[in-house]
Amino acid sequence: MSEVLFNSINKWLSKEGNKQIDITHNTGIAKSLISDVIDKKGSKDLRFSKTLSVLRYIEEDYLEVMDDYCRTLKKPVGILNSLEYASNFERQELMDDLLTEYKDHRGEVKEWVEIYRFNRDRNIMTPEVAWEKCRELYGRVTVPDAQLKLDLIETSIHFRNDQYNIRSFIDRVERKIGTLKEGFLKDSLKVKYHLNYSFVCLYENEDIDEAIMHAKEVTKSKLVPIYLVACAYHLLGHAEMYRNKELSLHNLKEAKRLYKLASSSKAAQIEQDIQFVLNVHGEYQEIESLKDEELAFQYLVRKENEKARKALETVDKKSPFALLYLGIATKDIKPIIKGYGLMKQSGNNFFAQLFERAISEYQ
């Protein structure tokens, strides 16, 4: 078994004030299991999920240590867990090394290598090409776990293409979750299921409380990268935007902080969402800090419709929100209905509520 975890725990315990019970209190892992790792000096290992939780708590740069740990795992289940970890946490060098090392394996490992190679490369494909490749792989793999992984990848491809109507994918995933073998892969895929299902609950079903419940399963998980936790807080910010301004802003600011930690470009998008929430609640903002659609929305808040119309002159009129604001500014229902159609076509019923409110004012 790997000595990486043993060495890491030993080093941490050698520092003044650190106690074994602290690991248990902060990870929920039984003290007896930690003692086994220490007493057997690396010949005893923990489950992959537990190892990740321990290293995440005791190591400042836990990702580097986890990379080393993954390189020691040679059994099929260890290889699979390592591939899932490298994918989740975007450990590109580790992923490349694993795909190269195990490219000639047969059986189950070969299937997984193909799936993770596709998952690594799909962001440089068009959604159409990625979807076709996903379907082609799905027809060849034989392991239920692998099929579920592909289901979730297909869901991500669909959602990435601004299509929120992903319920059919999620229903397919839900039926398979219970059939998975216990272990890190199941734990990891369950968290991703919760995140995707929270999208369905909010944007398609408009079930705010259910969406929040599933998103919180992601925020409290120790097995997912900061980026996915940021996505969950992003959704929580949206979920509360109509009914609780302060909580919505709190969640969006937390999402922004986490996106920054994850070096994600989505941190910039959050600022627009914050401005959107303030506009929804009719708050005046500094005009100088706004542009494009949010500037037009703020002018509408101020009842300055002509300024709103002018602010939209350089904005892409294909945007549903641009059409909404244009219709309100010009008192013309046609752009609002067109924008509403685009929003409903994408499956985003939650944001379509704003269009429905505007249309109702003409009735």
PDB file of C-alpha atoms in Angstrom, residues 37-140:
ATOM      1  CA  VAL A  37      -2.533   3.983   8.998  1.00  0.00           C
ATOM      2  CA  ILE A  38      -0.007   5.254  11.557  1.00  0.00           C
ATOM      3  CA  ASP A  39       0.622   1.939  13.340  1.00  0.00           C
ATOM      4  CA  LYS A  40       1.122  -0.046  10.145  1.00  0.00           C
ATOM      5  CA  LYS A  41       3.476   2.576   8.653  1.00  0.00           C
ATOM      6  CA  GLY A  42       1.926   2.763   5.215  1.00  0.00           C
ATOM      7  CA  SER A  43       0.935  -0.864   4.776  1.00  0.00           C
ATOM      8  CA  LYS A  44      -2.645   0.131   5.651  1.00  0.00           C
ATOM      9  CA  ASP A  45      -4.545   2.537   3.427  1.00  0.00           C
ATOM     10  CA  LEU A  46      -7.874   4.349   3.618  1.00  0.00           C
ATOM     11  CA  ARG A  47     -10.575   4.475   0.994  1.00  0.00           C
ATOM     12  CA  PHE A  48      -9.765   7.009  -1.696  1.00  0.00           C
ATOM     13  CA  SER A  49     -12.484   9.427  -0.528  1.00  0.00           C
ATOM     14  CA  LYS A  50     -11.177   9.341   3.036  1.00  0.00           C
ATOM     15  CA  THR A  51      -7.586   9.845   1.905  1.00  0.00           C
ATOM     16  CA  LEU A  52      -8.648  12.915  -0.051  1.00  0.00           C
ATOM     17  CA  SER A  53     -10.518  14.292   2.978  1.00  0.00           C
ATOM     18  CA  VAL A  54      -7.506  13.776   5.284  1.00  0.00           C
ATOM     19  CA  LEU A  55      -4.968  15.284   2.893  1.00  0.00           C
ATOM     20  CA  ARG A  56      -7.277  18.193   2.151  1.00  0.00           C
ATOM     21  CA  TYR A  57      -7.313  18.970   5.880  1.00  0.00           C
ATOM     22  CA  ILE A  58      -3.636  18.454   6.804  1.00  0.00           C
ATOM     23  CA  GLU A  59      -1.777  19.514   3.658  1.00  0.00           C
ATOM     24  CA  GLU A  60      -1.584  23.130   2.509  1.00  0.00           C
ATOM     25  CA  ASP A  61      -0.852  21.961  -1.039  1.00  0.00           C
ATOM     26  CA  TYR A  62      -2.975  18.830  -0.851  1.00  0.00           C
ATOM     27  CA  LEU A  63      -3.387  18.541  -4.614  1.00  0.00           C
ATOM     28  CA  GLU A  64       0.318  17.916  -5.154  1.00  0.00           C
ATOM     29  CA  VAL A  65       0.323  15.257  -2.432  1.00  0.00           C
ATOM     30  CA  MET A  66      -2.808  13.650  -3.883  1.00  0.00           C
ATOM     31  CA  ASP A  67      -1.087  13.539  -7.276  1.00  0.00           C
ATOM     32  CA  ASP A  68       1.785  11.606  -5.676  1.00  0.00           C
ATOM     33  CA  TYR A  69      -0.677   9.305  -3.952  1.00  0.00           C
ATOM     34  CA  CYS A  70      -2.517   8.592  -7.215  1.00  0.00           C
ATOM     35  CA  ARG A  71       0.722   7.606  -8.929  1.00  0.00           C
ATOM     36  CA  THR A  72       1.178   4.790  -6.387  1.00  0.00           C
ATOM     37  CA  LEU A  73      -2.193   3.161  -7.147  1.00  0.00           C
ATOM     38  CA  LYS A  74      -1.869   0.302  -9.640  1.00  0.00           C
ATOM     39  CA  LYS A  75      -5.021  -1.781  -9.185  1.00  0.00           C
ATOM     40  CA  PRO A  76      -7.959  -1.079 -11.555  1.00  0.00           C
ATOM     41  CA  VAL A  77     -10.086   0.579  -8.854  1.00  0.00           C
ATOM     42  CA  GLY A  78      -7.145   2.791  -7.874  1.00  0.00           C
ATOM     43  CA  ILE A  79      -6.525   3.757 -11.505  1.00  0.00           C
ATOM     44  CA  LEU A  80     -10.198   4.617 -11.943  1.00  0.00           C
ATOM     45  CA  ASN A  81     -10.266   6.719  -8.773  1.00  0.00           C
ATOM     46  CA  SER A  82      -7.109   8.515  -9.878  1.00  0.00           C
ATOM     47  CA  LEU A  83      -8.622   9.316 -13.280  1.00  0.00           C
ATOM     48  CA  GLU A  84     -11.787  10.683 -11.655  1.00  0.00           C
ATOM     49  CA  TYR A  85      -9.765  12.767  -9.196  1.00  0.00           C
ATOM     50  CA  ALA A  86      -7.517  14.165 -11.952  1.00  0.00           C
ATOM     51  CA  SER A  87     -10.612  15.062 -13.980  1.00  0.00           C
ATOM     52  CA  ASN A  88     -12.476  16.657 -11.062  1.00  0.00           C
ATOM     53  CA  PHE A  89      -9.580  18.780  -9.887  1.00  0.00           C
ATOM     54  CA  GLU A  90      -8.201  19.531 -13.361  1.00  0.00           C
ATOM     55  CA  ARG A  91      -4.817  17.972 -12.630  1.00  0.00           C
ATOM     56  CA  GLN A  92      -3.735  18.097 -16.243  1.00  0.00           C
ATOM     57  CA  GLU A  93      -0.223  16.685 -15.896  1.00  0.00           C
ATOM     58  CA  LEU A  94      -1.462  13.777 -13.785  1.00  0.00           C
ATOM     59  CA  MET A  95      -4.267  13.094 -16.252  1.00  0.00           C
ATOM     60  CA  ASP A  96      -1.886  13.107 -19.215  1.00  0.00           C
ATOM     61  CA  ASP A  97       0.473  10.748 -17.405  1.00  0.00           C
ATOM     62  CA  LEU A  98      -2.317   8.352 -16.425  1.00  0.00           C
ATOM     63  CA  LEU A  99      -3.757   8.254 -19.942  1.00  0.00           C
ATOM     64  CA  THR A 100      -0.310   7.547 -21.367  1.00  0.00           C
ATOM     65  CA  GLU A 101       0.619   4.922 -18.778  1.00  0.00           C
ATOM     66  CA  TYR A 102      -2.584   2.919 -19.110  1.00  0.00           C
ATOM     67  CA  LYS A 103      -3.399   3.404 -22.799  1.00  0.00           C
ATOM     68  CA  ASP A 104      -2.574  -0.234 -23.606  1.00  0.00           C
ATOM     69  CA  HIS A 105      -4.547  -1.776 -20.756  1.00  0.00           C
ATOM     70  CA  ARG A 106      -7.410  -4.076 -21.628  1.00  0.00           C
ATOM     71  CA  GLY A 107     -10.911  -4.559 -20.299  1.00  0.00           C
ATOM     72  CA  GLU A 108     -12.453  -2.075 -17.869  1.00  0.00           C
ATOM     73  CA  VAL A 109      -9.368   0.134 -17.565  1.00  0.00           C
ATOM     74  CA  LYS A 110      -9.254   0.558 -21.351  1.00  0.00           C
ATOM     75  CA  GLU A 111     -12.861   1.774 -21.379  1.00  0.00           C
ATOM     76  CA  TRP A 112     -12.170   4.285 -18.638  1.00  0.00           C
ATOM     77  CA  VAL A 113      -9.035   5.578 -20.372  1.00  0.00           C
ATOM     78  CA  GLU A 114     -11.093   6.252 -23.518  1.00  0.00           C
ATOM     79  CA  ILE A 115     -13.783   8.061 -21.536  1.00  0.00           C
ATOM     80  CA  TYR A 116     -11.379  10.288 -19.636  1.00  0.00           C
ATOM     81  CA  ARG A 117      -9.382  11.071 -22.771  1.00  0.00           C
ATOM     82  CA  PHE A 118     -12.618  12.180 -24.422  1.00  0.00           C
ATOM     83  CA  ASN A 119     -13.614  14.187 -21.343  1.00  0.00           C
ATOM     84  CA  ARG A 120     -10.221  15.903 -21.338  1.00  0.00           C
ATOM     85  CA  ASP A 121     -10.469  16.862 -24.998  1.00  0.00           C
ATOM     86  CA  ARG A 122     -14.182  17.660 -25.399  1.00  0.00           C
ATOM     87  CA  ASN A 123     -13.904  21.377 -24.615  1.00  0.00           C
ATOM     88  CA  ILE A 124     -11.988  21.902 -27.849  1.00  0.00           C
ATOM     89  CA  MET A 125     -14.792  20.192 -29.794  1.00  0.00           C
ATOM     90  CA  THR A 126     -18.002  21.781 -30.952  1.00  0.00           C
ATOM     91  CA  PRO A 127     -21.020  20.688 -28.869  1.00  0.00           C
ATOM     92  CA  GLU A 128     -22.282  18.693 -31.845  1.00  0.00           C
ATOM     93  CA  VAL A 129     -19.019  16.780 -32.336  1.00  0.00           C
ATOM     94  CA  ALA A 130     -18.677  16.203 -28.580  1.00  0.00           C
ATOM     95  CA  TRP A 131     -22.220  14.879 -28.373  1.00  0.00           C
ATOM     96  CA  GLU A 132     -21.662  12.472 -31.279  1.00  0.00           C
ATOM     97  CA  LYS A 133     -18.434  11.189 -29.702  1.00  0.00           C
ATOM     98  CA  CYS A 134     -20.198  10.773 -26.363  1.00  0.00           C
ATOM     99  CA  ARG A 135     -22.963   8.723 -27.981  1.00  0.00           C
ATOM    100  CA  GLU A 136     -20.428   6.616 -29.868  1.00  0.00           C
ATOM    101  CA  LEU A 137     -18.564   5.793 -26.651  1.00  0.00           C
ATOM    102  CA  TYR A 138     -21.807   5.065 -24.843  1.00  0.00           C
ATOM    103  CA  GLY A 139     -22.608   2.396 -27.398  1.00  0.00           C
ATOM    104  CA  ARG A 140     -19.291   0.631 -26.788  1.00  0.00           C
TER     105      ARG A 140
END
